[in-house]
Structure formats: structure tokens, C-alpha cells
Amino acid sequence: MKYSLLDIFRANHIINTQIPKRTQVIYAQQLAQGMNHLHKCRPPIIHRDLKPANLLIDFSGTLKITDFGLAKIQPNPEQTDKEVFMMTGETGSYRFMAPEVYLHEEYTETVDVNSYSMILYYMLCGIAPWHGLSGVDAATKAAVNGKRSVIP
């Protein structure tokens, strides 16, 4: 692998530029395809920690999802005791975390879609979502206060 998407974001920020729009679309599409693959598995795989540091770009320019340390297989509620296998609790990086995870509510693979939207925000805006706030403060604003990161 060549770089993480976070490395690319940081380098572009230093030189005050952005990833070319065509490349942004390609990365967004590749990430969506990777998530779709995980979520279409039976049972679905939930990554739970999608963020730019866990997305690597290889020498051919292909984006790869990495770091499955927090990934979980979504239990089938028809085959399990829901109370025992319900997925709740904080896991992942606060800045990219879905509100329901931060609030310790039950969640599904849609938490990865929230992370995807935060990654797109970072890529399109050139700054991290909730720039200037700590990760915990960002998660609190989104989950508790229902706020969204302002688009610059």
C-alpha cells in the first residue's frame, strides 16, 4: 500500500489544495462498493471504525478498507436472543461515529453509512468534520444536540 486517505488529506491541507474532483468521485465510489460488499455478506459485516486512517490507497490508486479490529458480524435477530446479541456501546472514532453508537443505542450496518458521510465531508471540504472540536465534543454535538458539522 502507498498511503492512507488521511495521509493524503493532511498533505493536501499543508499545501492548501484538494484531491482532484474526479479522484474524489473514484474514492467515494470505491468506498461505497467496499461497504456494499461487507453489508451484503450473509450475515452482514459491520466495520464500525471507518475513517480516513483505515482507508489505504495502493500504487494503482485503488482504495482498500483496512483495520477490521472492531468489525462485527450483525446477528440475525430471528436466530438469536436479541437481548444477548444486541449491538450497542461506543466503538470507533468519535469524529466519524454515528449518533446511535455514541448514545449506546441499538444499531445496524447503517453506522458505516454515517462514517461514509463524514469521510465524504472531509474529502469534499478539505477539513475534518467538526474541525476545531475534540472528537468527544463532535460526537456530543451530533448525538445529543442533533447538530451537523457546518460546511465551510
XYZ file of N, CA and C in Angstrom:
456
model
N 0.841 -1.179 0.000
C 0.000 0.000 0.000
C 0.885 1.241 0.000
N 0.325 2.294 -0.509
C 1.087 3.514 -0.676
C 0.853 4.492 0.476
N -0.399 4.919 0.662
C -0.744 5.908 1.680
C -2.128 5.608 2.232
N -2.404 6.192 3.400
C -3.793 6.172 3.866
C -4.472 7.419 3.305
N -5.771 7.394 3.255
C -6.516 8.566 2.800
C -6.250 9.744 3.737
N -6.037 9.464 5.015
C -5.715 10.528 5.964
C -4.391 11.194 5.597
N -3.384 10.405 5.211
C -2.101 10.977 4.781
C -2.307 11.944 3.615
N -3.146 11.536 2.680
C -3.416 12.376 1.507
C -4.148 13.648 1.921
N -5.152 13.529 2.797
C -5.871 14.719 3.277
C -4.906 15.693 3.945
N -4.046 15.177 4.802
C -3.110 16.043 5.540
C -2.118 16.716 4.601
N -1.576 15.969 3.651
C -0.628 16.549 2.694
C -1.297 17.648 1.876
N -2.513 17.408 1.438
C -3.234 18.418 0.664
C -3.530 19.653 1.504
N -3.824 19.464 2.778
C -4.094 20.600 3.661
C -2.835 21.462 3.811
N -1.682 20.816 3.945
C -0.418 21.545 4.115
C -0.127 22.420 2.901
N -0.367 21.892 1.714
C -0.069 22.666 0.502
C -1.297 23.419 -0.022
N -2.338 23.461 0.801
C -3.553 24.231 0.507
C -4.183 23.846 -0.835
N -4.382 22.556 -1.021
C -5.039 22.056 -2.223
C -5.972 20.915 -1.827
N -6.702 20.402 -2.788
C -7.605 19.282 -2.529
C -7.349 18.172 -3.531
N -7.832 16.993 -3.194
C -7.801 15.878 -4.129
C -8.637 16.296 -5.341
N -8.158 16.035 -6.569
C -8.963 16.385 -7.750
C -10.365 15.774 -7.670
N -11.356 16.516 -8.144
C -12.760 16.079 -8.046
C -12.974 14.693 -8.647
N -12.359 14.416 -9.789
C -12.520 13.098 -10.417
C -12.021 12.000 -9.478
N -10.895 12.235 -8.825
C -10.341 11.256 -7.883
C -11.244 11.126 -6.663
N -11.821 12.233 -6.202
C -12.758 12.175 -5.080
C -13.930 11.262 -5.411
N -14.458 11.399 -6.615
C -15.592 10.566 -7.038
C -15.175 9.099 -7.083
N -13.981 8.839 -7.591
C -13.491 7.453 -7.666
C -13.350 6.865 -6.268
N -12.739 7.612 -5.344
C -12.577 7.111 -3.971
C -13.931 6.899 -3.303
N -14.856 7.836 -3.499
C -16.194 7.699 -2.905
C -16.885 6.452 -3.440
N -16.753 6.219 -4.732
C -17.372 5.042 -5.344
C -16.720 3.756 -4.838
N -15.398 3.739 -4.760
C -14.707 2.537 -4.289
C -15.052 2.230 -2.837
N -15.143 3.257 -1.998
C -15.520 3.043 -0.602
C -16.953 2.529 -0.513
N -17.849 3.103 -1.295
C -19.244 2.639 -1.300
C -19.327 1.183 -1.751
N -18.552 0.815 -2.759
C -18.550 -0.572 -3.232
C -18.007 -1.518 -2.160
N -16.956 -1.094 -1.462
C -16.407 -1.919 -0.387
C -17.394 -2.109 0.749
N -18.059 -1.025 1.137
C -19.075 -1.120 2.192
C -20.225 -2.008 1.743
N -20.652 -1.851 0.508
C -21.740 -2.662 -0.026
C -21.376 -4.142 0.035
N -20.140 -4.454 -0.305
C -19.687 -5.848 -0.243
C -19.794 -6.385 1.190
N -19.318 -5.610 2.156
C -19.375 -6.039 3.560
C -20.814 -6.196 4.036
N -21.654 -5.255 3.680
C -23.036 -5.250 4.168
C -23.912 -6.282 3.467
N -23.508 -6.727 2.286
C -24.288 -7.750 1.571
C -23.875 -9.169 1.959
N -22.790 -9.303 2.710
C -22.423 -10.633 3.211
C -23.579 -11.151 4.055
N -23.710 -12.439 4.151
C -24.749 -13.034 4.993
C -24.102 -13.903 6.040
N -24.119 -13.496 7.276
C -24.687 -12.261 7.835
C -23.814 -11.045 7.492
N -24.405 -9.837 7.530
C -23.665 -8.618 7.187
C -22.496 -8.367 8.136
N -21.431 -7.794 7.582
C -20.272 -7.382 8.379
C -20.350 -5.872 8.553
N -20.266 -5.434 9.799
C -20.273 -4.003 10.114
C -18.857 -3.629 10.522
N -18.250 -2.699 9.795
C -16.859 -2.320 10.063
C -16.735 -1.607 11.406
N -17.563 -0.629 11.671
C -17.667 0.128 12.921
C -16.534 1.103 13.193
N -15.545 1.203 12.297
C -14.468 2.172 12.509
C -13.959 2.718 11.178
N -14.892 3.020 10.278
C -14.485 3.612 9.005
C -14.037 5.044 9.253
N -12.843 5.345 8.806
C -12.268 6.684 8.919
C -11.109 6.756 7.928
N -10.651 7.950 7.581
C -9.593 8.071 6.578
C -8.324 7.282 6.904
N -7.965 7.159 8.172
C -6.755 6.413 8.539
C -6.880 4.924 8.239
N -8.102 4.415 8.131
C -8.331 2.991 7.859
C -8.638 2.717 6.391
N -8.398 3.699 5.546
C -8.600 3.542 4.105
C -7.259 3.742 3.421
N -6.749 2.684 2.828
C -5.443 2.754 2.179
C -5.613 2.846 0.672
N -4.692 3.567 0.049
C -4.668 3.716 -1.401
C -3.436 2.969 -1.896
N -3.637 1.996 -2.794
C -2.489 1.231 -3.293
C -1.828 1.977 -4.455
N -0.770 1.378 -5.008
C 0.005 2.042 -6.052
C -0.788 2.257 -7.336
N -1.863 1.502 -7.528
C -2.697 1.694 -8.721
C -3.798 2.729 -8.480
N -3.880 3.271 -7.253
C -4.897 4.263 -6.929
C -6.196 3.671 -6.426
N -6.176 2.388 -6.083
C -7.380 1.715 -5.600
C -7.482 1.842 -4.086
N -8.646 2.247 -3.610
C -8.904 2.393 -2.182
C -9.242 1.032 -1.577
N -8.651 0.744 -0.438
C -8.889 -0.514 0.275
C -9.305 -0.211 1.711
N -10.348 -0.881 2.176
C -10.784 -0.763 3.570
C -9.911 -1.684 4.412
N -9.366 -1.149 5.514
C -8.484 -1.935 6.379
C -8.927 -1.823 7.834
N -8.188 -2.467 8.702
C -8.376 -2.447 10.155
C -9.776 -2.911 10.548
N -9.933 -4.212 10.545
C -11.212 -4.823 10.904
C -11.249 -5.234 12.379
N -10.405 -4.599 13.193
C -10.329 -4.946 14.604
C -11.616 -4.736 15.377
N -12.426 -3.783 14.964
C -13.699 -3.516 15.646
C -14.900 -4.054 14.876
N -14.646 -4.679 13.726
C -15.743 -5.183 12.888
C -16.517 -6.272 13.617
N -17.803 -6.322 13.327
C -18.682 -7.340 13.909
C -19.582 -7.892 12.822
N -19.949 -9.138 13.002
C -20.960 -9.736 12.149
C -22.297 -9.422 12.787
N -23.192 -8.838 11.996
C -24.505 -8.471 12.535
C -25.311 -9.731 12.793
N -25.738 -9.929 14.029
C -26.526 -11.123 14.338
C -27.887 -11.087 13.658
N -28.380 -12.252 13.305
C -29.713 -12.377 12.730
C -30.705 -12.397 13.886
N -31.554 -11.371 14.007
C -32.467 -11.305 15.155
C -33.456 -12.465 15.215
N -33.683 -13.135 14.093
C -34.610 -14.268 14.086
C -33.968 -15.527 14.659
N -32.640 -15.572 14.690
C -31.949 -16.776 15.135
C -31.255 -16.613 16.476
N -31.301 -15.423 17.050
C -30.584 -15.181 18.301
C -31.497 -14.531 19.324
N -31.081 -14.601 20.562
C -31.760 -13.883 21.636
C -31.347 -12.418 21.512
N -32.263 -11.575 21.083
C -31.948 -10.179 20.788
C -31.307 -9.464 21.975
N -31.720 -9.762 23.163
C -31.161 -9.092 24.334
C -29.687 -9.437 24.526
N -29.304 -10.641 24.168
C -27.918 -11.064 24.347
C -27.027 -10.515 23.244
N -27.528 -10.461 22.013
C -26.691 -10.134 20.872
C -26.897 -8.726 20.323
N -27.695 -7.905 20.988
C -27.929 -6.546 20.530
C -26.608 -5.774 20.536
N -26.289 -5.109 19.424
C -25.047 -4.343 19.353
C -25.292 -2.934 19.854
N -24.606 -2.568 20.920
C -24.682 -1.222 21.468
C -23.294 -0.862 21.967
N -23.143 0.364 22.397
C -21.895 0.782 23.023
C -21.006 1.570 22.094
N -20.135 2.366 22.704
C -19.210 3.185 21.942
C -18.107 2.318 21.365
N -17.902 2.451 20.093
C -16.790 1.795 19.428
C -16.457 2.598 18.192
N -15.193 2.755 17.908
C -14.783 3.532 16.744
C -14.263 4.894 17.148
N -14.107 5.753 16.165
C -13.548 7.086 16.365
C -14.678 8.105 16.464
N -14.673 8.879 17.527
C -15.780 9.785 17.823
C -16.168 10.684 16.647
N -15.198 11.260 15.980
C -15.484 12.217 14.907
C -16.270 11.580 13.760
N -16.095 10.276 13.568
C -16.739 9.564 12.463
C -17.843 8.628 12.960
N -18.181 8.737 14.226
C -19.123 7.826 14.881
C -20.572 8.259 14.668
N -21.427 7.285 14.411
C -22.858 7.554 14.272
C -23.449 7.911 15.639
N -24.435 8.810 15.664
C -25.045 9.201 16.939
C -25.554 8.025 17.765
N -26.159 7.020 17.122
C -26.708 5.899 17.883
C -25.621 5.084 18.586
N -24.425 5.067 18.031
C -23.321 4.361 18.692
C -22.901 5.138 19.936
N -22.728 6.452 19.780
C -22.334 7.293 20.903
C -23.348 7.225 22.042
N -24.619 7.119 21.694
C -25.687 7.073 22.699
C -25.946 5.667 23.234
N -25.137 4.706 22.826
C -25.272 3.315 23.276
C -26.628 2.730 22.912
N -27.153 3.132 21.760
C -28.414 2.588 21.270
C -28.128 1.423 20.331
N -29.150 0.639 20.086
C -29.001 -0.468 19.147
C -28.716 0.098 17.755
N -27.849 -0.596 17.004
C -27.521 -0.112 15.663
C -27.304 -1.269 14.701
N -27.255 -0.902 13.427
C -27.045 -1.867 12.348
C -25.895 -1.359 11.474
N -25.793 -1.923 10.282
C -24.732 -1.524 9.362
C -24.865 -0.065 8.916
N -25.979 0.574 9.197
C -26.126 1.980 8.813
C -25.121 2.882 9.531
N -24.513 2.410 10.615
C -23.485 3.220 11.276
C -22.295 3.432 10.346
N -22.028 2.468 9.464
C -20.952 2.639 8.488
C -21.311 3.708 7.461
N -22.598 3.843 7.159
C -23.046 4.866 6.211
C -22.810 6.252 6.808
N -23.044 6.407 8.107
C -22.755 7.678 8.769
C -21.267 7.993 8.658
N -20.424 7.018 8.925
C -18.977 7.226 8.813
C -18.603 7.606 7.384
N -19.228 6.954 6.415
C -19.002 7.261 4.999
C -19.305 8.733 4.725
N -20.408 9.224 5.269
C -20.767 10.629 5.032
C -19.742 11.577 5.650
N -19.193 11.221 6.799
C -18.172 12.058 7.429
C -16.870 12.034 6.623
N -16.545 10.877 6.046
C -15.359 10.768 5.186
C -15.552 11.629 3.935
N -16.746 11.576 3.340
C -17.031 12.415 2.171
C -16.928 13.897 2.530
N -17.437 14.268 3.691
C -17.333 15.653 4.153
C -15.864 16.074 4.172
N -15.021 15.253 4.788
C -13.588 15.544 4.897
C -12.980 15.694 3.503
N -13.315 14.784 2.610
C -12.741 14.796 1.272
C -13.205 16.020 0.475
N -14.475 16.337 0.532
C -15.022 17.433 -0.270
C -14.696 18.813 0.295
N -14.664 18.927 1.621
C -14.418 20.227 2.256
C -12.938 20.504 2.498
N -12.148 19.452 2.554
C -10.722 19.634 2.793
C -10.350 19.785 4.254
N -11.321 19.702 5.147
C -11.058 19.728 6.593
C -11.913 18.652 7.254
N -11.462 18.222 8.416
C -12.194 17.185 9.143
C -13.549 17.715 9.595
N -14.565 16.837 9.626
C -15.844 17.275 10.182
C -15.646 17.717 11.631
N -16.349 18.736 12.018
C -16.250 19.277 13.376
C -14.841 19.802 13.658
N -14.203 20.348 12.633
C -12.854 20.903 12.774
C -12.823 21.888 13.945
N -11.811 21.760 14.778
C -11.667 22.650 15.924
C -12.258 22.105 17.209
N -13.008 21.003 17.123
C -13.574 20.370 18.318
C -12.873 19.047 18.580
N -12.847 18.649 19.827
C -12.343 17.310 20.141
C -13.324 16.288 19.580
N -12.871 15.058 19.431
C -13.745 14.003 18.936
C -14.974 13.809 19.808
N -14.787 13.839 21.131
C -15.915 13.662 22.058
C -16.905 14.819 21.917
N -16.394 16.045 21.812
C -17.288 17.198 21.641
C -18.060 17.101 20.327
N -17.394 16.624 19.282
C -18.057 16.451 17.986
C -19.183 15.431 18.095
N -18.903 14.301 18.726
C -19.920 13.255 18.883
C -21.081 13.749 19.737
N -20.787 14.517 20.762
C -21.837 15.066 21.627
C -22.737 16.019 20.847
N -22.133 16.905 20.056
C -22.944 17.840 19.257
C -23.874 17.087 18.318
N -23.355 16.034 17.675
C -24.164 15.280 16.710
C -25.224 14.437 17.406
N -24.820 13.707 18.432
C -25.721 12.731 19.052
C -26.689 13.356 20.046
N -26.194 14.216 20.903
C -27.017 14.771 21.976
C -27.763 16.022 21.507
N -27.063 16.891 20.786
C -27.658 18.162 20.376
C -28.285 18.125 18.985
N -28.100 17.028 18.259
C -28.690 16.907 16.922
C -28.114 17.863 15.896
N -26.917 18.354 16.121
C -26.280 19.307 15.208
C -25.532 18.561 14.107
N -25.236 19.269 13.041
C -24.435 18.744 11.946
C -23.255 19.674 11.731
N -22.146 19.122 11.305
C -20.957 19.920 11.040
C -21.252 20.919 9.921
N -20.855 22.158 10.126
C -21.112 23.218 9.156
C -20.205 23.036 7.945
N -20.765 23.194 6.761
C -19.970 23.105 5.535
C -19.341 24.470 5.291
N -17.989 24.503 5.200
C -17.318 25.806 5.014
C -17.587 26.405 3.637
